[in-house]
Structure formats: structure tokens, C-alpha cells
Coordinates of C-alpha atoms in Angstrom, one line a residue:
Chain A
M1450 CA -92.8 126.8 80.5
Y1451 CA -91.3 130.1 79.6
L1452 CA -93.0 131.9 82.2
Q1453 CA -91.9 129.3 84.7
F1454 CA -88.3 129.8 83.6
I1455 CA -88.6 133.7 84.2
S1456 CA -90.1 133.4 87.5
F1457 CA -87.8 131.0 88.5
W1458 CA -84.6 133.0 87.5
G1459 CA -86.4 136.2 88.9
G1460 CA -86.5 134.3 92.5
F1461 CA -82.9 133.3 92.0
W1462 CA -81.6 136.8 91.6
E1463 CA -83.8 138.0 94.3
A1464 CA -82.5 135.0 96.6
L1465 CA -79.0 135.8 95.3
V1466 CA -79.1 139.3 96.2
N1467 CA -81.0 139.5 99.4
S1468 CA -79.0 136.7 101.0
R1469 CA -75.6 138.3 100.5
E1470 CA -74.8 138.9 104.1
L1471 CA -75.7 135.5 105.2
F1472 CA -73.5 134.1 102.3
F1473 CA -70.8 136.3 102.8
E1474 CA -70.5 135.1 106.4
A1475 CA -70.6 131.5 105.4
S1476 CA -68.1 132.4 102.7
Q1477 CA -65.8 133.5 105.2
L1478 CA -66.5 130.0 107.1
T1479 CA -65.7 128.2 104.2
L1480 CA -62.6 130.3 103.3
A1481 CA -60.9 130.0 107.2
L1482 CA -61.9 126.1 107.1
T1483 CA -60.0 126.0 103.6
A1484 CA -57.0 127.9 104.7
V1485 CA -56.5 126.6 108.1
S1486 CA -56.8 122.8 106.6
I1487 CA -54.6 123.6 103.7
F1488 CA -52.1 125.3 105.7
I1489 CA -51.7 122.3 108.2
A1490 CA -52.1 119.7 105.3
I1491 CA -49.0 121.2 103.8
F1492 CA -46.9 120.3 106.7
V1493 CA -48.7 117.1 107.2
G1494 CA -47.7 116.2 103.5
L1495 CA -44.3 117.6 103.7
F1496 CA -43.7 115.3 106.8
F1497 CA -45.2 112.2 105.3
A1498 CA -43.5 112.6 101.9
L1499 CA -40.0 113.1 103.7
L1500 CA -40.9 110.1 105.7
K1501 CA -41.7 108.2 102.3
I1502 CA -38.2 109.0 100.7
S1503 CA -36.3 108.6 103.8
N1504 CA -35.2 104.9 102.8
I1505 CA -35.9 103.9 106.4
K1506 CA -38.3 101.0 105.9
P1507 CA -40.4 101.7 109.5
L1508 CA -40.8 105.2 108.7
E1509 CA -42.0 104.4 105.0
W1510 CA -44.4 102.0 106.6
V1511 CA -45.7 104.4 108.6
A1512 CA -46.5 106.7 105.8
N1513 CA -47.6 104.2 103.4
A1514 CA -50.4 103.2 106.3
Y1515 CA -51.3 106.7 106.5
I1516 CA -51.9 107.2 103.0
Y1517 CA -53.6 103.8 102.5
I1518 CA -56.1 104.6 105.1
V1519 CA -56.9 107.9 104.0
R1520 CA -57.3 106.9 100.5
G1521 CA -59.2 104.0 101.1
T1522 CA -61.8 105.5 103.4
P1523 CA -64.3 108.2 102.4
L1524 CA -63.8 111.6 103.8
I1525 CA -67.1 112.2 105.4
V1526 CA -66.0 109.2 107.4
Q1527 CA -62.8 110.4 108.3
I1528 CA -64.6 114.0 109.4
F1529 CA -67.1 112.2 111.5
V1530 CA -64.4 110.0 113.2
F1531 CA -62.5 113.3 113.8
Y1532 CA -65.6 115.1 115.3
Y1533 CA -66.8 112.3 117.6
G1534 CA -63.3 110.9 118.4
L1535 CA -61.9 114.2 119.2
T1536 CA -64.8 115.9 120.9
N1537 CA -64.8 112.7 123.2
V1538 CA -61.4 113.6 124.6
W1539 CA -61.0 117.3 124.0
M1540 CA -62.9 120.4 124.1
I1541 CA -63.1 121.0 120.5
S1542 CA -65.2 123.0 118.1
G1543 CA -66.7 121.6 115.1
F1544 CA -64.8 124.0 113.0
W1545 CA -61.6 122.6 114.5
S1546 CA -62.5 119.0 114.0
V1547 CA -63.6 119.4 110.5
S1548 CA -60.2 121.6 109.9
L1549 CA -58.2 118.7 111.7
G1550 CA -60.1 116.1 109.3
L1551 CA -59.6 117.9 106.3
A1552 CA -56.1 118.5 106.9
F1553 CA -55.7 115.0 107.7
H1554 CA -57.3 113.6 104.4
N1555 CA -55.5 116.5 102.4
G1556 CA -52.0 115.7 103.8
A1557 CA -52.1 112.2 102.3
Y1558 CA -52.6 113.6 98.7
I1559 CA -50.1 116.4 99.2
A1560 CA -47.8 114.0 100.6
E1561 CA -47.8 112.0 97.3
I1562 CA -47.5 115.4 95.4
F1563 CA -44.6 116.4 97.4
R1564 CA -42.8 112.6 97.3
G1565 CA -43.3 113.1 93.3
S1566 CA -41.9 116.5 92.7
I1567 CA -39.1 115.7 95.3
Q1568 CA -38.2 112.6 93.4
S1569 CA -38.3 114.5 90.2
I1570 CA -35.7 116.7 91.0
G1571 CA -32.4 115.1 89.4
K1572 CA -29.9 113.5 91.2
G1573 CA -27.1 115.8 90.4
Q1574 CA -28.8 118.4 92.3
T1575 CA -28.2 116.2 95.6
E1576 CA -24.8 115.3 94.3
A1577 CA -23.9 119.0 94.0
G1578 CA -25.1 120.0 97.4
R1579 CA -23.4 117.3 98.9
S1580 CA -19.8 117.6 97.0
L1581 CA -20.0 121.3 98.4
G1582 CA -20.1 120.0 102.2
M1583 CA -23.7 120.4 102.8
S1584 CA -25.3 117.8 104.8
Q1585 CA -28.3 115.7 103.7
A1586 CA -30.6 117.6 105.4
L1587 CA -29.4 121.2 104.4
T1588 CA -29.2 120.0 101.0
M1589 CA -32.9 119.0 101.1
R1590 CA -33.9 122.2 102.7
R1591 CA -32.0 124.7 100.6
I1592 CA -31.7 122.8 97.1
I1593 CA -34.3 120.2 96.8
L1594 CA -37.3 121.4 98.4
P1595 CA -37.2 124.9 97.2
Q1596 CA -37.4 123.5 93.3
A1597 CA -39.6 120.7 94.3
F1598 CA -42.1 123.0 95.7
R1599 CA -42.2 124.9 92.5
R1600 CA -43.0 122.0 90.8
A1601 CA -45.7 121.0 93.1
L1602 CA -47.3 123.8 92.5
P1603 CA -49.9 123.0 89.8
P1604 CA -51.2 119.8 91.4
L1605 CA -51.1 121.5 94.9
G1606 CA -53.3 124.3 93.4
N1607 CA -55.6 121.2 92.0
Q1608 CA -55.8 120.1 95.7
F1609 CA -56.4 123.4 97.2
I1610 CA -59.7 123.5 95.3
I1611 CA -60.6 120.0 96.2
G1612 CA -59.7 120.9 99.6
L1613 CA -62.1 124.1 99.5
K1614 CA -65.0 122.1 97.9
D1615 CA -64.6 119.2 100.3
S1616 CA -65.0 121.8 103.5
S1617 CA -69.1 121.7 102.3
L1618 CA -69.0 118.4 104.4
A1619 CA -68.8 120.6 107.7
A1620 CA -72.5 121.4 107.0
F1621 CA -73.1 117.5 108.2
I1622 CA -71.5 118.6 111.8
G1623 CA -73.1 122.0 111.9
V1624 CA -70.6 124.3 110.8
S1625 CA -72.4 127.2 108.9
E1626 CA -70.2 127.3 105.8
I1627 CA -71.9 127.9 102.8
F1628 CA -73.6 124.8 102.0
A1629 CA -75.2 124.7 105.6
V1630 CA -76.5 128.0 104.8
A1631 CA -77.9 126.9 101.5
T1632 CA -79.7 123.8 102.8
T1633 CA -81.1 125.6 105.9
Q1634 CA -82.5 128.3 103.5
G1635 CA -83.8 125.4 101.1
A1636 CA -85.4 123.8 104.1
N1637 CA -87.3 127.0 105.2
T1638 CA -88.6 128.0 101.8
F1639 CA -89.0 124.6 100.4
D1640 CA -86.9 125.5 97.5
Y1641 CA -83.8 123.7 97.6
M1642 CA -83.0 124.5 93.8
T1643 CA -82.8 127.9 94.2
W1644 CA -80.3 127.9 97.2
L1645 CA -78.3 125.2 96.1
L1646 CA -77.6 127.1 92.9
V1647 CA -76.9 130.4 95.2
S1648 CA -74.2 128.3 97.0
A1649 CA -72.9 127.2 93.6
V1650 CA -72.3 130.6 93.0
Y1651 CA -70.2 131.2 95.8
Y1652 CA -68.3 128.1 95.3
L1653 CA -67.5 129.1 91.9
I1654 CA -66.6 132.4 92.9
L1655 CA -64.0 131.1 95.7
V1656 CA -62.4 128.7 93.4
F1657 CA -61.9 131.2 90.9
L1658 CA -60.3 133.6 93.5
L1659 CA -57.9 130.3 94.8
T1660 CA -56.9 129.6 91.3
L1661 CA -56.1 133.1 90.7
V1662 CA -53.8 132.9 93.9
V1663 CA -52.1 130.0 92.8
S1664 CA -51.2 131.1 89.4
L1665 CA -50.0 134.5 90.9
I1666 CA -47.6 132.4 93.0
E1667 CA -46.6 130.4 90.1
K1668 CA -45.6 133.2 88.2
K1669 CA -43.6 134.8 91.1
M1670 CA -41.8 131.8 91.5
A1671 CA -41.2 130.9 87.9
V1672 CA -38.7 133.9 87.5
S1673 CA -35.8 131.5 87.4
G1674 CA -36.3 128.8 84.5
D1675 CA -35.4 125.2 84.9
E1676 CA -31.7 124.3 83.9
Chain B
M616 CA 8.8 113.9 97.8
A617 CA 5.9 116.1 97.9
K618 CA 3.0 116.0 100.0
Q619 CA 0.3 113.0 99.4
M620 CA -3.0 114.8 99.1
I621 CA -4.6 111.4 98.0
E622 CA -3.7 108.1 98.5
V623 CA -5.8 105.0 97.6
N624 CA -4.8 101.7 98.5
K625 CA -6.7 98.4 97.1
L626 CA -10.1 100.1 96.3
N627 CA -12.9 97.8 95.2
K628 CA -16.3 99.0 94.0
Y629 CA -18.9 96.7 93.1
F630 CA -22.4 97.9 91.4
G631 CA -24.3 94.6 92.5
D632 CA -22.6 91.7 90.9
N633 CA -20.7 94.2 88.7
H634 CA -17.1 94.7 89.9
V635 CA -16.4 98.0 88.3
L636 CA -13.1 98.9 90.2
K637 CA -10.4 96.0 90.8
D638 CA -7.5 96.9 93.7
I639 CA -6.9 100.2 92.7
D640 CA -3.8 101.9 94.1
F641 CA -3.4 105.4 93.4
H642 CA -2.0 108.8 94.6
V643 CA -2.0 112.4 94.1
A644 CA 0.7 114.3 95.2
E645 CA 0.1 118.3 96.0
S646 CA -0.2 120.4 93.1
E647 CA -0.2 117.3 90.8
V648 CA -2.4 117.2 87.9
V649 CA -3.4 113.7 87.1
V650 CA -5.5 112.8 84.2
L651 CA -7.7 110.0 84.1
I652 CA -8.0 108.2 80.5
G653 CA -10.1 105.3 79.2
A654 CA -13.3 104.0 77.2
S655 CA -16.9 104.8 78.8
G656 CA -17.2 101.9 81.5
S657 CA -13.6 101.6 82.6
G658 CA -14.5 102.8 85.9
K659 CA -12.5 106.3 85.7
S660 CA -15.7 108.5 86.9
T661 CA -16.5 106.0 89.4
M662 CA -13.2 106.3 90.9
L663 CA -13.5 110.0 90.8
R664 CA -16.7 109.6 92.6
C665 CA -15.4 107.3 95.3
L666 CA -12.8 110.2 96.2
N667 CA -15.2 112.5 97.7
F668 CA -17.6 109.7 98.6
L669 CA -20.4 110.0 96.3
E670 CA -19.8 106.4 95.9
M671 CA -19.0 104.3 98.5
K672 CA -15.8 102.1 98.3
N673 CA -16.6 98.3 99.1
S674 CA -13.2 97.8 100.2
G675 CA -9.6 99.3 100.7
E676 CA -8.6 102.5 101.9
I677 CA -8.7 106.2 100.8
F678 CA -6.4 108.9 102.7
I679 CA -7.0 112.6 101.9
K680 CA -4.1 114.5 102.9
G681 CA -2.7 111.7 104.9
N682 CA -5.8 110.9 107.0
E683 CA -7.8 107.8 106.2
V684 CA -11.3 108.3 105.6
N685 CA -14.0 105.9 106.6
P686 CA -17.4 107.4 105.7
K687 CA -19.3 105.3 108.3
K688 CA -17.3 106.8 110.9
D689 CA -16.2 110.2 109.8
N690 CA -17.8 113.3 108.7
V691 CA -17.9 113.2 105.1
N692 CA -19.3 116.7 105.0
E693 CA -16.1 118.1 106.2
V694 CA -13.8 116.0 103.8
R695 CA -15.7 117.1 100.8
Q696 CA -15.3 120.8 101.7
K697 CA -11.4 120.2 100.9
V698 CA -12.5 118.4 98.0
G699 CA -14.2 120.3 95.3
M700 CA -15.8 118.5 92.4
V701 CA -17.0 119.6 88.8
F702 CA -19.7 117.6 87.2
Q703 CA -20.1 116.6 83.3
H704 CA -23.9 118.1 83.8
F705 CA -22.6 121.3 85.8
N706 CA -25.5 120.7 88.4
L707 CA -25.9 124.5 88.8
F708 CA -28.9 125.1 91.3
P709 CA -31.4 126.4 88.9
H710 CA -33.2 128.5 91.6
K711 CA -30.6 130.4 92.6
T712 CA -28.7 133.3 90.5
V713 CA -25.0 132.8 89.5
L714 CA -24.2 134.4 92.4
G715 CA -26.4 132.6 94.7
N716 CA -24.7 129.2 93.5
V717 CA -21.3 130.4 94.4
M718 CA -22.4 131.8 97.8
E719 CA -24.5 129.0 98.8
A720 CA -22.2 126.7 100.4
P721 CA -19.8 129.1 101.9
T722 CA -22.7 130.9 103.8
Q723 CA -24.7 127.8 104.5
V724 CA -21.7 125.3 105.6
K725 CA -18.8 127.7 106.5
G726 CA -21.1 130.4 108.1
L727 CA -19.4 132.9 106.1
S728 CA -21.5 136.2 106.4
K729 CA -23.2 137.5 103.3
S730 CA -21.3 140.2 102.7
Q731 CA -17.7 138.4 102.9
A732 CA -19.4 135.4 100.7
K733 CA -20.6 137.8 98.2
K734 CA -17.0 139.7 98.1
E735 CA -15.4 136.4 97.3
G736 CA -18.0 135.3 95.1
K737 CA -17.6 138.0 93.0
E738 CA -13.9 137.9 93.1
L739 CA -14.3 134.2 91.7
L740 CA -16.9 135.2 89.0
E741 CA -14.0 137.9 88.1
K742 CA -11.4 134.9 88.0
V743 CA -13.7 132.6 85.6
G744 CA -14.5 135.6 83.4
L745 CA -18.2 135.8 84.3
A746 CA -18.4 138.9 86.9
E747 CA -21.0 140.5 84.8
K748 CA -23.3 137.4 84.7
A749 CA -23.4 137.5 88.8
N750 CA -27.4 138.3 88.7
D751 CA -28.6 136.2 86.0
Y752 CA -30.4 132.7 86.7
P753 CA -28.1 129.6 85.4
S754 CA -30.7 129.2 82.6
R755 CA -29.6 131.9 80.7
L756 CA -26.1 130.7 80.4
S757 CA -24.3 129.1 77.7
G758 CA -23.0 125.6 78.5
G759 CA -19.6 127.0 79.0
Q760 CA -20.5 129.6 81.0
K761 CA -22.3 127.2 83.3
Q762 CA -19.5 124.9 83.7
R763 CA -17.1 127.9 84.7
V764 CA -19.8 129.1 87.1
A765 CA -19.6 125.4 88.6
I766 CA -15.9 126.0 88.8
A767 CA -16.2 128.9 90.6
R768 CA -18.9 127.6 93.3
A769 CA -16.6 124.7 93.9
L770 CA -13.5 127.0 94.5
A771 CA -15.8 129.2 96.8
M772 CA -15.3 126.4 99.5
K773 CA -11.4 127.0 99.2
P774 CA -10.8 123.3 98.5
E775 CA -7.3 121.8 98.4
I776 CA -8.2 119.2 95.7
M777 CA -10.5 119.6 92.7
L778 CA -12.2 116.7 91.0
F779 CA -13.5 117.0 87.3
D780 CA -15.7 114.5 86.1
E781 CA -15.6 114.9 82.3
P782 CA -16.3 118.8 82.7
T783 CA -16.3 119.4 78.8
S784 CA -18.2 116.4 77.6
A785 CA -21.6 118.1 77.6
L786 CA -20.2 121.2 75.7
D787 CA -20.5 122.0 72.2
P788 CA -17.1 122.0 70.6
E789 CA -16.7 126.0 70.5
L790 CA -17.2 126.2 74.1
V791 CA -14.8 123.5 75.2
G792 CA -12.0 126.0 75.0
E793 CA -12.8 128.5 77.8
V794 CA -13.4 125.7 80.2
L795 CA -10.2 124.2 79.5
Q796 CA -8.3 127.7 79.8
T797 CA -10.3 128.0 83.1
M798 CA -8.7 124.7 84.4
K799 CA -5.1 125.5 82.9
D800 CA -5.2 128.6 84.8
L801 CA -6.1 126.7 88.2
A802 CA -3.5 124.2 87.4
K803 CA -0.9 126.9 87.0
E804 CA -2.1 128.5 90.5
G805 CA -1.0 125.1 92.0
M806 CA -4.2 123.7 92.5
T807 CA -4.2 119.8 93.0
M808 CA -6.6 118.3 90.3
V809 CA -7.8 114.8 89.3
V810 CA -9.2 115.3 85.7
V811 CA -11.4 112.8 83.8
T812 CA -11.6 113.7 80.4
H813 CA -11.6 112.9 76.8
E814 CA -9.7 115.8 75.9
M815 CA -6.0 114.3 75.1
G816 CA -5.0 117.7 74.0
F817 CA -5.4 119.1 77.6
A818 CA -3.9 115.8 79.2
R819 CA -1.0 116.3 77.0
E820 CA -0.5 119.7 77.8
V821 CA -1.8 120.1 81.6
A822 CA -1.4 116.8 83.1
D823 CA 1.9 115.9 85.1
R824 CA 0.7 112.2 85.3
V825 CA -1.7 110.1 82.7
V826 CA -3.8 107.4 84.3
Y827 CA -5.0 104.8 81.9
M828 CA -7.9 102.8 83.2
H829 CA -9.5 99.6 81.5
E830 CA -12.2 97.5 82.7
G831 CA -12.0 98.6 86.4
R832 CA -8.1 98.5 86.7
I833 CA -5.2 101.1 86.1
V834 CA -3.5 99.6 83.3
E835 CA -0.7 102.2 83.0
T836 CA 0.4 105.0 84.4
G837 CA 3.2 108.0 83.5
A838 CA 4.2 111.4 82.2
P839 CA 1.9 112.3 79.4
K840 CA 4.9 112.4 76.8
D841 CA 5.5 108.7 77.7
I842 CA 2.1 107.5 77.5
F843 CA 1.1 109.2 74.3
E844 CA 4.2 108.9 72.6
N845 CA 5.7 105.6 73.8
P846 CA 2.8 103.4 75.5
K847 CA 4.1 100.2 77.0
E848 CA 0.8 98.4 77.2
E849 CA -1.1 96.8 74.2
R850 CA -4.3 98.0 75.5
T851 CA -3.0 101.7 76.1
Q852 CA -1.9 101.6 72.5
A853 CA -5.1 100.3 71.3
F854 CA -6.8 102.7 73.0
L855 CA -4.7 105.5 71.9
S856 CA -5.0 104.6 68.4
S857 CA -8.7 104.6 68.5
I858 CA -9.1 108.0 69.6
L859 CA -6.3 109.8 68.1

């Protein structure tokens, strides 16, 4: 038992060290998937959040339908629909179809995060802006959104982490990100356990770095307290 | 007769089934200071908010500087530039510095250059006695200081009318004086002002006219001396004896 344990960990460390170049490359792909999909998702989310609070019924329905569909279907189904759907009409790589699928998915959750944070900003802020002659759009852009964005950061950070980990689903359509490399290595060596743990180490490091970045942004934006 | 800055005819306003303003006729002349008094729920704040269209009337006419304003057709944003407003809870922009608060509307709405807005903003802060706080964020100010910044912010748009919605009601008693002083200075400069307040001392001293509202109607209006010393209506007498 003890010897087994020792030999397993020995093998694990060896695998971790020797495979570093392979996993560095895969990590870059994971990071790229995450960054691209989150970047797009922020705009998608903001767009649907604004539709939801527009007070224009048809626009609200569109936003609600979008959120309903995303929340009601598994992410893996969405990614496959994007992959097969998009590659049929449009020459698009696996990387981009997963990125867009993830952006579509995360956008719905981010829309709800933004909607909540926008609605949490007091009505007095809107009235102050409007009473100065600012238009509704200008008040939203200059007064409400900067405050709402700051309030949205903690839940957004959470969503970013989920997005990073969900990017592992790209493995199923042949994008060689961390999880894909780990399963390939596992299949080649008949030693899945070791390689899955190696991939877990990389995910832990990436999530740690992402958390760090989000908390830095939070600190930077917290210079002014709430009233 | 002085030019009418605000004229309101047969204004009615409902919140659902609740009839909060009933056939209000009201006018304010240039440089006049009108103080609205009355119990809470009497409609004075709603009336004030109708004047810059934060609340929309249900019927009646509102003239600002002689022009009827129809919020469905006219550009309310332009009207609001002439009508400054100060709120009970200040509503300063917490993500902007004091100077940033004052500069926001002139740069964003009027397209004033940053340097010009900064110069004017600093002068205004000087005027309300807060020049040294220009680069602080609102969270670091006292209530009285916040309200003076809010006044400077409204003045930055060079309004011709200023509306005050219970500007001292959220303040600690010792901070009320500094805000009232700023308002008095403004009145002395000839600003047209409509003030909703419970500060009867201010009404007595500064107002040209006092308007008493009760349950959505204007019950009595007159010079402060007449209203406070010799109210004609029974309800005005009852209200004043309950608060004085």
C-alpha cells in the first residue's frame, strides 16, 4: 500500500515535470478560449441586460427567451450545436466555434449579473443625471453603468472562473486544450489518473491567476466608496 | 409685472388610483423665491418633480419661461438644463470626485471643454465653500458638504430656475445651517427658486411667497408674514400650530 503510494506520486511528479511543454501550450489554448469567450460574453451579456431593463416588451421577451434557452439546455449541447451548426454554413475552426458557444452560454449568466447590478443602483442616480439634462442613454453610460460594473465584479469573477473550467469541454470537438491533452496522454499511457491530476494542477493555477486578476481590478475600482 | 418663469394651470397627477395633485394653479416670477410647505403626503414634492418632468403630469399645462412644455413632444433634456434640481438625499455620483460631479453635465451635455468646465467648476466650489474638497470622493464628505456640492453641480448648468426638494431633511441638525446659508446667498443673487422645506425659519426669512399644500391642493398662498402670523384658512392654522 505504502509502496504503491510512493510509486504513484513519483510517477505523478515525473509526469508533471516532463510534460510541461505540452501543457504550457495547452494552457495557452485554454486561456485563449477563456479570454475570447469571456470578452465576447461581456458584450453579449450587457446587450441582453439592457434589453431586459428596456421596458419595451418585445425586447424583454427576446432577452428572456435567450436566457431561458441557455439556462435550460446543457452547455455541451450548446457547444455541439455551435460546432456542427456553424461549420455547416461557415468555415470556422473548432477553436472559434467553442469560443462562440461559450460566449453564447456565459452571456446569459452575465446578462443576469448585469441586470441585477444595474437595478441595484438607486433611482436617485438616474434622477440626478436626468435632472441635469442628460439623456437616458448618457445617464446609463456615464452614471449607472460605471457603478453597476463595479458592483458586478465579484459575481462576474465567479462567472469567469466557471467559464475557464467549462472551456475543458472544447476537448470533445478536438481542441487541444488542457483536458484534451490530459485524456490523450492518459490513453497513450493507460494511466488516466496521473494525467487527470496533472490537468487539475494546471486548472488550479489558472483559476488562481484569474482570481488574482479579478481581485486586483476590484481593488483598483474601489478607490471611491459608495455614497 | 415681472416675467413669469413657471406657470402651471390645472395640473393633475395620479399615482394609480391615488389623486395626488388636484387642479394645481401655480406660478413663479423671475427672481422670486417660493417655499412650499405642508404635511408629508400633501403633494409638494410631487408638484416640484412635475416642474422638471421627473414626474409626468396627467393633465394640465406647464409653462417654463413662457413656453408650454409637452414632455411627449418636446425635448425635456433641454428644458431640464434651465431647471436645476437639488434632492433630499443629494444623489451625488459616488464614482466621481467632487469636481467630477460638477463637471459631468457641462462637459457631457453642453460639450464644454474640460479646461473650461474645470475652471467654472472650481469657481462654483469656491462659492459653496468647498474648493479644498475638489478632488475628494463624495463618500468622504459630511451631509452638509454633499448637499453644497449638489447645489454647485446643479448650478454648473447655469440654470435659470432652481428646485430644492427638502434639501436639509436628511441632514444632522448642526449641518442644516451651512446649506441654508448657501441657498440664501443664491436667493440674494436673484435666482428663481422653488423650495420644498420644513425649515420655517428659512421660509420666513428668505421666501417672497409661501404656498401651503394639503391633500394635493394649494390651500393658501401669501407673503410669509401673512401666512405665519395671520393664516386665513383653518387647515393652515392647524398645520402651523402643529409644527411651530
